[in-house]
Coordinates of C-alpha atoms in Angstrom, one line a residue:
M1 CA 9.8 18.4 40.5
W2 CA 11.0 17.6 37.0
Q3 CA 14.4 16.5 38.4
L4 CA 12.7 13.5 40.0
L5 CA 11.4 12.2 36.6
S6 CA 13.3 9.3 35.2
P7 CA 14.8 9.5 31.6
T8 CA 12.2 7.0 30.4
T9 CA 9.3 9.2 31.7
L10 CA 10.8 12.3 30.2
E11 CA 11.2 10.5 26.8
L12 CA 7.6 9.5 27.0
I13 CA 6.5 13.0 27.7
F14 CA 8.6 14.4 24.9
M15 CA 7.1 11.8 22.5
I16 CA 3.6 12.9 23.4
L17 CA 4.5 16.5 22.7
R18 CA 6.1 15.6 19.4
D19 CA 3.3 13.3 18.2
G20 CA 0.6 15.7 19.4
S21 CA 1.8 18.6 17.2
E22 CA -0.3 19.6 14.2
T23 CA 2.6 19.1 11.8
T24 CA 5.9 17.2 11.7
S25 CA 7.9 20.4 11.5
L26 CA 6.1 21.9 14.5
G27 CA 7.0 18.7 16.5
R28 CA 10.6 19.2 15.6
V29 CA 10.5 22.8 16.7
Q30 CA 9.1 21.6 20.1
L31 CA 11.9 19.1 20.5
S32 CA 14.5 21.7 19.5
R33 CA 13.3 24.0 22.2
L34 CA 13.3 21.3 24.8
S35 CA 16.9 20.4 23.9
R36 CA 18.0 23.8 25.0
V37 CA 16.5 23.8 28.5
C38 CA 19.3 21.8 30.3
T39 CA 21.8 19.1 29.7
S40 CA 19.6 16.2 31.0
W41 CA 16.8 17.3 28.7
S42 CA 19.1 17.9 25.7
M43 CA 20.2 14.3 25.3
I44 CA 16.6 12.9 25.4
A45 CA 15.2 15.6 23.1
L46 CA 18.1 15.3 20.5
K47 CA 17.6 11.5 20.5
L48 CA 13.9 11.9 19.5
L49 CA 14.7 14.9 17.2
W50 CA 17.2 12.9 15.1
A51 CA 15.5 9.5 15.3
S52 CA 14.1 10.1 11.9
C53 CA 15.8 12.1 9.1
D54 CA 13.7 12.5 6.0
D55 CA 16.0 15.1 4.4
F56 CA 19.8 14.4 4.3
S57 CA 20.5 18.1 3.9
R58 CA 19.4 18.6 7.5
L59 CA 22.2 16.4 8.7
L60 CA 24.8 18.0 6.4
S61 CA 23.7 21.3 8.0
A62 CA 25.3 20.1 11.2
L63 CA 28.7 20.6 9.6
S64 CA 30.2 24.0 10.1
D65 CA 30.6 26.4 7.3
D66 CA 34.4 26.0 7.5
I67 CA 34.2 22.3 7.0
L68 CA 31.8 22.6 4.1
L69 CA 34.1 25.1 2.5
H70 CA 37.1 22.8 3.1
L71 CA 35.2 19.9 1.6
R72 CA 34.3 21.8 -1.6
E73 CA 37.8 23.2 -2.1
N74 CA 39.9 20.1 -1.3
A75 CA 38.0 17.3 -3.0
G76 CA 37.8 16.7 -6.7
E77 CA 36.4 13.7 -8.6
T78 CA 38.9 11.4 -7.0
Q79 CA 37.9 9.4 -4.0
E80 CA 40.5 10.9 -1.7
L81 CA 40.6 14.2 0.2
Q82 CA 43.8 16.1 -0.1
T83 CA 43.7 16.8 3.7
T84 CA 42.0 15.0 6.5
I85 CA 39.4 16.7 8.6
P86 CA 40.1 16.6 12.4
H87 CA 37.7 14.2 14.0
A88 CA 36.8 16.7 16.7
D89 CA 35.4 19.0 14.1
L90 CA 32.9 16.3 13.1
G91 CA 31.7 15.7 16.6
R92 CA 28.2 17.3 16.2
F93 CA 27.7 15.6 12.8
S94 CA 28.7 12.2 14.3
M95 CA 26.5 12.6 17.4
Y96 CA 23.4 13.3 15.3
A97 CA 24.2 10.5 12.8
H98 CA 24.5 8.0 15.7
Q99 CA 21.0 8.9 16.8
I100 CA 19.3 8.3 13.4
R101 CA 17.1 5.2 13.1
D102 CA 15.3 6.1 9.9
L103 CA 17.1 7.9 7.1
M104 CA 16.1 9.1 3.6
Y105 CA 19.1 9.7 1.3
D106 CA 18.6 11.3 -2.0
H107 CA 21.9 11.6 -3.8
R108 CA 20.8 14.8 -5.6
T109 CA 20.8 16.7 -2.2
I110 CA 24.6 16.8 -1.8
G111 CA 25.0 18.2 -5.3
T112 CA 22.2 20.8 -5.4
A113 CA 22.1 22.0 -1.9
F114 CA 25.7 21.8 -0.8
Q115 CA 27.7 21.5 -4.0
L116 CA 29.5 18.5 -2.7
T117 CA 30.8 15.8 -5.1
S118 CA 30.2 12.1 -4.7
A119 CA 33.9 11.6 -3.9
T120 CA 33.7 14.1 -1.1
M121 CA 30.7 12.3 0.5
L122 CA 32.4 9.0 0.1
Q123 CA 35.6 10.2 1.8
L124 CA 33.6 11.9 4.6
C125 CA 31.7 8.7 5.3
S126 CA 34.8 6.5 5.1
Q127 CA 36.8 8.8 7.4
M128 CA 34.0 8.4 10.0
K129 CA 34.0 4.6 9.5
R130 CA 30.3 3.8 10.1
P131 CA 28.5 7.1 10.9
F132 CA 25.0 5.5 11.1
I133 CA 25.7 2.8 13.6
N134 CA 22.1 2.6 14.9
L135 CA 20.3 2.9 11.5
R136 CA 17.2 0.6 11.2
R137 CA 15.6 1.9 7.9
L138 CA 17.2 3.4 4.8
H139 CA 15.4 4.9 1.8
F140 CA 18.0 5.4 -0.9
T141 CA 17.6 7.2 -4.2
S142 CA 20.4 7.8 -6.8
F143 CA 20.2 9.1 -10.3
D144 CA 23.8 8.6 -11.3
I145 CA 26.6 6.0 -11.0
K146 CA 28.5 7.7 -8.3
G147 CA 25.7 7.7 -5.8
W148 CA 25.9 3.9 -5.5
Y149 CA 29.4 4.1 -4.1
I150 CA 28.0 5.6 -0.9
I151 CA 25.3 3.2 0.0
P152 CA 27.5 0.6 1.7
Y153 CA 28.8 3.3 4.1
L154 CA 25.2 4.2 5.2
L155 CA 24.2 0.7 6.2
G156 CA 25.3 -1.5 9.1
P157 CA 24.5 -4.7 11.1
T158 CA 21.5 -2.9 12.7
T159 CA 19.8 -2.1 9.4
T160 CA 16.7 -4.3 8.8
H161 CA 14.7 -2.3 6.3
L162 CA 16.0 -1.1 2.9
V163 CA 14.1 0.8 0.1
L164 CA 16.0 1.2 -3.2
D165 CA 14.6 3.8 -5.6
V166 CA 16.5 2.9 -8.8
R167 CA 16.4 5.7 -11.2
S168 CA 18.8 6.5 -14.1
D169 CA 19.3 9.4 -16.4
V170 CA 22.2 7.7 -18.2
V171 CA 22.2 7.1 -21.9
D172 CA 22.4 3.6 -23.4
Q173 CA 26.2 3.5 -23.8
Q174 CA 26.6 4.2 -20.1
L175 CA 24.0 1.7 -18.9
V176 CA 26.5 -1.2 -18.7
Q177 CA 28.9 0.8 -16.5
H178 CA 26.0 2.0 -14.3
L179 CA 24.8 -1.5 -13.7
A180 CA 28.3 -2.8 -13.0
T181 CA 28.7 -0.1 -10.3
M182 CA 25.3 -1.0 -8.9
K183 CA 26.2 -4.7 -8.9
D184 CA 29.4 -4.1 -6.9
A185 CA 27.6 -1.7 -4.4
L186 CA 24.8 -4.2 -3.8
S187 CA 27.3 -7.0 -3.3
D188 CA 28.9 -4.8 -0.5
V189 CA 25.4 -4.2 1.0
I190 CA 25.0 -8.0 1.4
N191 CA 28.2 -8.1 3.5
V192 CA 27.7 -4.9 5.6
A193 CA 23.9 -5.4 6.3
P194 CA 23.5 -9.1 6.9
N195 CA 20.3 -8.7 9.0
L196 CA 18.1 -7.2 6.3
R197 CA 14.5 -8.3 6.8
T198 CA 12.6 -6.0 4.5
L199 CA 13.5 -5.1 0.9
V200 CA 11.6 -2.7 -1.3
I201 CA 12.8 -1.9 -4.9
K202 CA 11.3 0.6 -7.2
I203 CA 12.2 1.1 -10.8
E204 CA 11.2 3.5 -13.5
K205 CA 11.4 1.2 -16.5
E206 CA 12.2 -2.5 -17.1
H207 CA 15.5 -3.7 -18.5
E208 CA 16.8 -7.3 -18.7
L209 CA 20.3 -6.3 -17.4
L210 CA 18.8 -4.4 -14.5
F211 CA 16.6 -7.4 -13.6
G212 CA 19.8 -9.6 -13.6
V213 CA 21.6 -7.3 -11.1
L214 CA 18.6 -7.1 -8.8
S215 CA 18.0 -10.9 -8.9
R216 CA 21.6 -11.5 -7.8
F217 CA 21.1 -9.1 -4.9
I218 CA 17.8 -10.7 -3.9
V219 CA 19.3 -14.2 -3.9
G220 CA 22.1 -13.1 -1.7
L221 CA 19.8 -12.0 1.1
R222 CA 19.0 -15.2 3.0
I223 CA 16.7 -14.1 5.8
L224 CA 14.2 -11.7 4.1
R225 CA 10.8 -11.6 5.7
K226 CA 9.1 -8.9 3.5
I227 CA 9.8 -8.2 -0.1
Q228 CA 8.4 -5.8 -2.7
V229 CA 10.3 -6.1 -5.9
P230 CA 10.0 -6.1 -9.7
L231 CA 11.2 -9.3 -11.4
G232 CA 11.9 -10.2 -15.0
G233 CA 14.4 -11.2 -17.6
P234 CA 16.2 -14.6 -18.0
S235 CA 16.9 -14.8 -14.2
L236 CA 13.1 -14.8 -13.4
P237 CA 12.7 -18.6 -12.9
S238 CA 15.7 -19.0 -10.6
T239 CA 14.7 -15.9 -8.5
L240 CA 11.1 -17.2 -8.1
Y241 CA 12.5 -20.6 -7.1
H242 CA 14.8 -19.0 -4.5
L243 CA 12.0 -16.9 -3.0
S244 CA 9.5 -19.9 -2.9
S245 CA 12.1 -22.0 -1.1
S246 CA 12.6 -19.4 1.7
A247 CA 11.3 -20.4 5.1
H248 CA 11.5 -16.8 6.3
L249 CA 9.4 -15.0 3.7
V250 CA 6.1 -13.8 5.2
V251 CA 5.1 -11.0 2.8
A252 CA 5.7 -11.1 -0.9
D253 CA 4.8 -8.3 -3.2
L254 CA 5.9 -9.3 -6.7
N255 CA 5.6 -7.2 -9.9
I256 CA 6.6 -9.6 -12.6
Y257 CA 7.5 -8.6 -16.2
P258 CA 7.3 -12.0 -18.1
G259 CA 8.5 -10.7 -21.5
S260 CA 9.1 -13.7 -23.7
L261 CA 9.3 -16.1 -20.8
D262 CA 8.2 -19.7 -21.5
V263 CA 5.9 -20.7 -18.7
D264 CA 7.3 -24.2 -18.8
Q265 CA 10.6 -22.9 -17.4
L266 CA 8.9 -22.1 -14.1
R267 CA 9.7 -24.6 -11.3
F268 CA 8.7 -24.5 -7.7
P269 CA 9.7 -26.8 -4.8
P270 CA 7.2 -28.9 -2.9
G271 CA 5.5 -26.8 -0.3
A272 CA 6.5 -23.5 -1.8
F273 CA 6.5 -20.3 0.3
P274 CA 6.1 -22.3 3.6
S275 CA 5.7 -19.2 5.8
L276 CA 3.8 -16.9 3.5
R277 CA 1.0 -14.9 4.9
T278 CA 0.5 -12.1 2.4
L279 CA 0.8 -12.3 -1.4
N280 CA 0.5 -9.3 -3.7
F281 CA 1.0 -10.4 -7.3
S282 CA 1.0 -8.3 -10.5
S283 CA 1.6 -9.9 -13.8
K284 CA -0.2 -12.3 -16.2
I285 CA -2.6 -15.1 -15.3
S286 CA -0.3 -17.6 -17.1
I287 CA 2.5 -16.8 -14.6
Y288 CA 0.3 -16.8 -11.5
L289 CA -1.4 -20.2 -12.0
P290 CA 1.8 -22.4 -11.8
L291 CA 2.8 -20.4 -8.7
I292 CA -0.5 -20.7 -6.8
H293 CA -0.8 -24.4 -7.7
S294 CA 2.4 -25.0 -5.8
I295 CA 1.1 -23.5 -2.6
Q296 CA -0.7 -25.4 0.1
L297 CA -0.8 -23.3 3.3
S298 CA -3.0 -22.6 6.3
T299 CA -1.2 -19.3 7.1
L300 CA -1.9 -17.4 3.8
N301 CA -4.6 -15.0 4.7
S302 CA -4.2 -12.1 2.3
V303 CA -4.1 -12.3 -1.5
Q304 CA -4.2 -9.3 -3.8
L305 CA -3.9 -9.9 -7.6
T306 CA -3.7 -7.6 -10.6
F307 CA -3.5 -9.0 -14.1
H308 CA -2.8 -7.2 -17.3
E309 CA -4.0 -9.2 -20.3
H310 CA -3.9 -8.5 -24.0
S311 CA -7.3 -10.0 -24.7
P312 CA -10.6 -10.4 -22.8
C313 CA -10.7 -13.4 -20.5
P314 CA -13.3 -16.2 -20.9
T315 CA -15.7 -16.8 -17.9
E316 CA -14.0 -20.1 -17.3
T317 CA -10.7 -18.3 -16.5
F318 CA -12.5 -16.4 -13.7
H319 CA -13.6 -19.7 -12.2
T320 CA -10.1 -21.2 -12.4
L321 CA -8.4 -18.2 -10.8
I322 CA -10.6 -18.0 -7.8
Q323 CA -10.8 -21.7 -7.3
A324 CA -7.0 -22.1 -7.5
T325 CA -6.5 -19.3 -4.9
C326 CA -9.1 -20.8 -2.5
R327 CA -7.5 -24.2 -2.7
A328 CA -4.0 -22.8 -1.8
T329 CA -5.1 -21.6 1.6
S330 CA -7.6 -22.4 4.3
S331 CA -7.6 -19.1 6.1
L332 CA -8.3 -16.4 3.5
Q333 CA -9.3 -13.1 5.1
V334 CA -8.5 -10.6 2.3
F335 CA -8.9 -11.3 -1.4
E336 CA -8.6 -8.7 -4.2
L337 CA -8.8 -9.6 -7.9
K338 CA -8.4 -7.0 -10.6
I339 CA -8.2 -7.9 -14.3
V340 CA -7.2 -5.2 -16.8
A341 CA -8.1 -6.3 -20.4
P342 CA -9.5 -4.9 -23.6
T343 CA -13.2 -4.1 -23.6
S344 CA -15.2 -7.3 -23.9
H345 CA -18.0 -7.6 -26.5
R346 CA -19.3 -10.9 -25.2
Q347 CA -23.0 -11.7 -25.2
L348 CA -25.0 -11.0 -22.0
S349 CA -25.6 -14.7 -21.6
N350 CA -21.8 -15.3 -21.3
L351 CA -21.3 -12.9 -18.4
P352 CA -20.0 -14.4 -15.1
T353 CA -22.6 -15.2 -12.5
A354 CA -22.5 -15.7 -8.7
A355 CA -21.0 -19.2 -9.4
V356 CA -17.5 -17.6 -9.7
L357 CA -17.8 -16.7 -6.0
L358 CA -18.7 -20.2 -4.8
P359 CA -15.1 -21.3 -3.8
L360 CA -14.9 -18.1 -1.6
F361 CA -17.9 -19.3 0.4
A362 CA -15.6 -21.8 2.1
H363 CA -13.7 -18.9 3.7
R364 CA -16.3 -17.8 6.3
K365 CA -13.9 -15.3 8.0
L366 CA -13.4 -13.2 4.8
E367 CA -13.0 -9.5 5.8
E368 CA -12.2 -7.8 2.6
L369 CA -13.4 -8.8 -0.9
V370 CA -12.7 -6.8 -4.1
I371 CA -13.6 -8.4 -7.4
D372 CA -13.1 -6.4 -10.7
L373 CA -13.2 -8.9 -13.6
G374 CA -13.5 -6.2 -16.2
V375 CA -17.1 -7.2 -16.8
P376 CA -20.0 -7.1 -14.3
I377 CA -21.1 -10.2 -12.4
Q378 CA -24.7 -11.1 -12.8
L379 CA -26.2 -11.1 -9.3
N380 CA -29.7 -11.1 -8.0
D381 CA -31.3 -10.6 -4.6
A382 CA -31.0 -14.3 -3.8
D383 CA -27.2 -14.1 -4.4
I384 CA -26.9 -11.0 -2.2
D385 CA -28.9 -12.8 0.5
T386 CA -26.4 -15.7 0.4
I387 CA -23.5 -13.3 0.5
S388 CA -24.9 -11.5 3.5
H389 CA -25.2 -14.8 5.5
M390 CA -21.8 -16.3 4.5
W391 CA -19.4 -13.4 5.2
S392 CA -20.6 -12.0 8.5
Y393 CA -17.1 -10.6 9.3
C394 CA -16.9 -8.6 6.0
R395 CA -15.7 -5.0 6.3
K396 CA -15.1 -4.2 2.7
L397 CA -17.0 -5.5 -0.3
R398 CA -16.5 -4.3 -3.8
L399 CA -18.2 -6.1 -6.8
T400 CA -18.2 -3.4 -9.5
P401 CA -16.1 -3.3 -12.7
L402 CA -14.4 -0.4 -14.3
D403 CA -16.9 2.1 -15.7
A404 CA -15.3 2.0 -19.2
Q405 CA -15.9 -1.8 -19.5
Q406 CA -19.5 -1.5 -18.7
R407 CA -20.7 1.0 -21.2
S408 CA -20.6 -1.4 -24.1
L409 CA -22.7 -3.8 -22.1
E410 CA -25.2 -1.1 -21.1
S411 CA -25.7 -0.3 -24.8
A412 CA -26.5 -4.0 -25.3
G413 CA -29.2 -3.8 -22.7
W414 CA -27.5 -5.0 -19.5
T415 CA -28.9 -3.9 -16.2
S416 CA -28.3 -5.1 -12.6
K417 CA -30.9 -7.5 -11.2
V418 CA -30.1 -6.5 -7.6
T419 CA -32.9 -4.4 -6.0
P420 CA -33.0 -2.1 -3.0
R421 CA -34.5 -5.0 -1.0
G422 CA -31.3 -7.0 -1.6
I423 CA -29.2 -4.0 -0.4
I424 CA -31.3 -3.7 2.7
A425 CA -30.7 -7.3 3.6
L426 CA -27.0 -7.0 2.9
L427 CA -26.6 -4.0 5.2
Y428 CA -28.8 -5.6 7.9
H429 CA -26.7 -8.8 8.2
L430 CA -23.2 -7.4 7.5
V431 CA -23.0 -5.3 10.7
N432 CA -19.2 -4.8 10.3
L433 CA -19.5 -3.5 6.7
R434 CA -17.8 -0.1 6.2
E435 CA -17.2 0.0 2.4
L436 CA -19.5 -1.3 -0.3
A437 CA -19.4 -1.1 -4.1
I438 CA -22.3 -2.7 -5.8
E439 CA -24.7 -1.9 -8.7
F440 CA -28.5 -2.3 -8.2
D441 CA -31.7 -1.4 -10.0
A442 CA -33.0 1.8 -8.3
T443 CA -36.2 2.1 -10.3
S444 CA -38.1 0.0 -7.8
L445 CA -37.6 2.5 -5.0
D446 CA -41.1 3.8 -5.5
V447 CA -42.4 0.4 -4.6
V448 CA -40.1 0.1 -1.6
G449 CA -41.4 3.4 -0.3
T450 CA -45.1 2.5 0.0
E451 CA -45.4 3.3 3.7
G452 CA -44.6 7.0 3.3
P453 CA -42.4 9.5 1.6
V454 CA -39.3 8.3 -0.1
S455 CA -37.1 9.6 2.8
E456 CA -38.9 7.1 5.1
P457 CA -38.6 3.9 3.1
Y458 CA -39.9 0.6 4.2
L459 CA -37.5 -1.0 6.6
P460 CA -38.7 -4.4 7.8
Y461 CA -36.5 -4.4 10.9
R462 CA -37.5 -1.0 12.4
Q463 CA -39.2 -1.0 15.8
V464 CA -42.4 0.8 16.6
G465 CA -43.8 1.5 20.0
S466 CA -47.3 0.8 21.3
D467 CA -48.3 4.4 20.6
G468 CA -47.4 4.0 17.0
H469 CA -44.3 6.2 17.1
L470 CA -40.9 5.1 15.9
Q471 CA -38.7 4.2 18.9
A472 CA -35.6 2.7 17.3
R473 CA -34.3 2.0 13.9
K474 CA -31.7 -0.4 12.8
T475 CA -29.2 1.5 10.6
S476 CA -25.9 0.6 8.9
S477 CA -22.4 1.7 9.9
L478 CA -21.5 2.0 6.2
E479 CA -19.0 4.8 5.5
I480 CA -18.2 4.5 1.8
L481 CA -20.8 3.5 -0.9
D482 CA -20.0 3.2 -4.6
V483 CA -23.1 2.5 -6.7
G484 CA -21.3 2.9 -10.1
R485 CA -23.7 3.4 -13.0
S486 CA -26.6 1.5 -11.4
V487 CA -29.0 4.4 -10.6
A488 CA -31.8 4.8 -13.1
A489 CA -34.3 6.7 -10.9
D490 CA -34.3 10.2 -9.5
P491 CA -31.0 10.7 -7.6
L492 CA -32.9 12.6 -4.9
K493 CA -34.9 9.5 -4.1
V494 CA -31.9 7.3 -4.0
A495 CA -29.9 9.7 -1.9
S496 CA -32.7 10.1 0.6
W497 CA -33.2 6.3 0.8
I498 CA -29.4 5.8 1.4
G499 CA -29.2 8.6 3.8
V500 CA -31.9 7.1 6.1
L501 CA -30.4 3.7 5.8
C502 CA -26.7 4.8 6.3
P503 CA -26.6 7.9 8.5
R504 CA -22.9 7.5 9.1
L505 CA -22.0 7.6 5.4
K506 CA -19.0 9.8 4.7
E507 CA -18.5 9.2 0.9
L508 CA -21.0 8.4 -1.8
K509 CA -19.7 7.7 -5.3
W510 CA -22.1 7.8 -8.2
T511 CA -21.4 8.0 -11.9
G512 CA -24.0 10.4 -13.2
D513 CA -25.2 14.0 -13.6
S514 CA -23.0 16.2 -11.3
E515 CA -25.8 18.8 -11.0
A516 CA -28.3 16.1 -9.8
W517 CA -25.7 14.8 -7.4
A518 CA -25.1 18.2 -6.0
R519 CA -28.8 18.3 -5.0
A520 CA -28.6 14.7 -3.8
R521 CA -25.7 15.4 -1.4
L522 CA -27.7 18.3 0.1
V523 CA -30.4 15.7 1.0
L524 CA -27.8 13.4 2.5
Q525 CA -26.3 16.3 4.6
K526 CA -29.7 17.2 5.9
I527 CA -30.5 13.7 6.9
Q528 CA -27.2 13.4 8.7
R529 CA -27.9 16.6 10.6
L530 CA -31.3 15.2 11.7
Y531 CA -29.7 12.0 12.9
E532 CA -27.0 14.0 14.9
S533 CA -29.8 16.1 16.6
N534 CA -31.9 12.9 17.3
E535 CA -34.8 14.3 15.3
L536 CA -35.0 11.3 13.0

């Protein structure tokens, strides 16, 4: 019967077996067994088995012991083998390499696991011309200079996704040589992989010379669609100008180290980032504002910002940031703003209010909103009611600051003005809400629970039958709730109230007494069991 199945059908069946395995290694074992059934199965199973290689040592294991011994004995630190390996002896290595679509290459592997020098690997790859002719994605890591010689031989015209993990253990006097080698290698990458669409660069520490090498490489890639890179040094203005002029760039994740940069040096073309849809930006506010003011798009729907400031920001800065972002796009769906700054000792009257959120109300299809200004936003039930009517599509809403920033304000007498009635209205109207982080005053729970015990709070939207018995109850689909330091009442009361309101809750975060929360979680678990058995 199986002889009648087409190769496409067999491949689909093998993929189901692989993906249905409990672990990745078990899936590989299944494919390895299938490859030994017959010749027709072998080619399909090996294709799936070697489609992704997350450990380069697995591929080197395809070389015979004789070849590995030959490589160790006949290659020194020069880039030439004393004798050539017969191509027939590399047949299995070559066949597996041709199947690989996704490769992770860590240069330490060839030295620690196989005692092969960089020169050996370089000659092995050069002898096979382009061993990875079908490679789509490469994750490359190198700790020394010699590893960079190999990267051009791993790439090809089919490669569209490149991740560079730039790490260096060299001392300062070797840094210039290391960067020169990296510069030459990356220049070769531009030539051998002209179809790169996605570039991710990770660095351990910033250095102006390193930024210069990376900037030249980025500018040389003309059709990038997605980029996640660190930028800095004197080349920062020119690199930003190049990226903002690209008509292909769709996703930009920029981690900018401004150093001593003069903001007046930043220039952007008219209609910057014409195709941008997602912007993740980490730097300082002074760098972000000129950039966002140059953008006027209808396609930008996701903006995630992280700012590291040396001093607390005035409330007016919060208004400016949010307003500038909302003006840059007309279709915002995801907005995250996080400001890391020293603890603010401002007066309670100077805290930001719901007015900072007003520009966001123009974006009615907002799905995710995360605001962490370093200080709490003064909200009341009327503000929460407005939010619940404006963002009906919202799935994630987080309006709490870092705990460390709030303690100084609590000592000054700050408390949230949001009550459980406001939370009930929020959960009632935002039917798609799955994650919520908000602080509220829980001391009024005794008033809310006037119709019965605390575990049966007053819910204005529950339905009662003619016989006086509860028939149906409107509950929330909330899965994650973070109440920060808002709870001032008995945690058991709060937990029972939340448990009835949110029976599908999976995670409840609360800064408080761990012993009290241990008891509170028992109440939540009991309520969830009652809901599951339809007894509540």
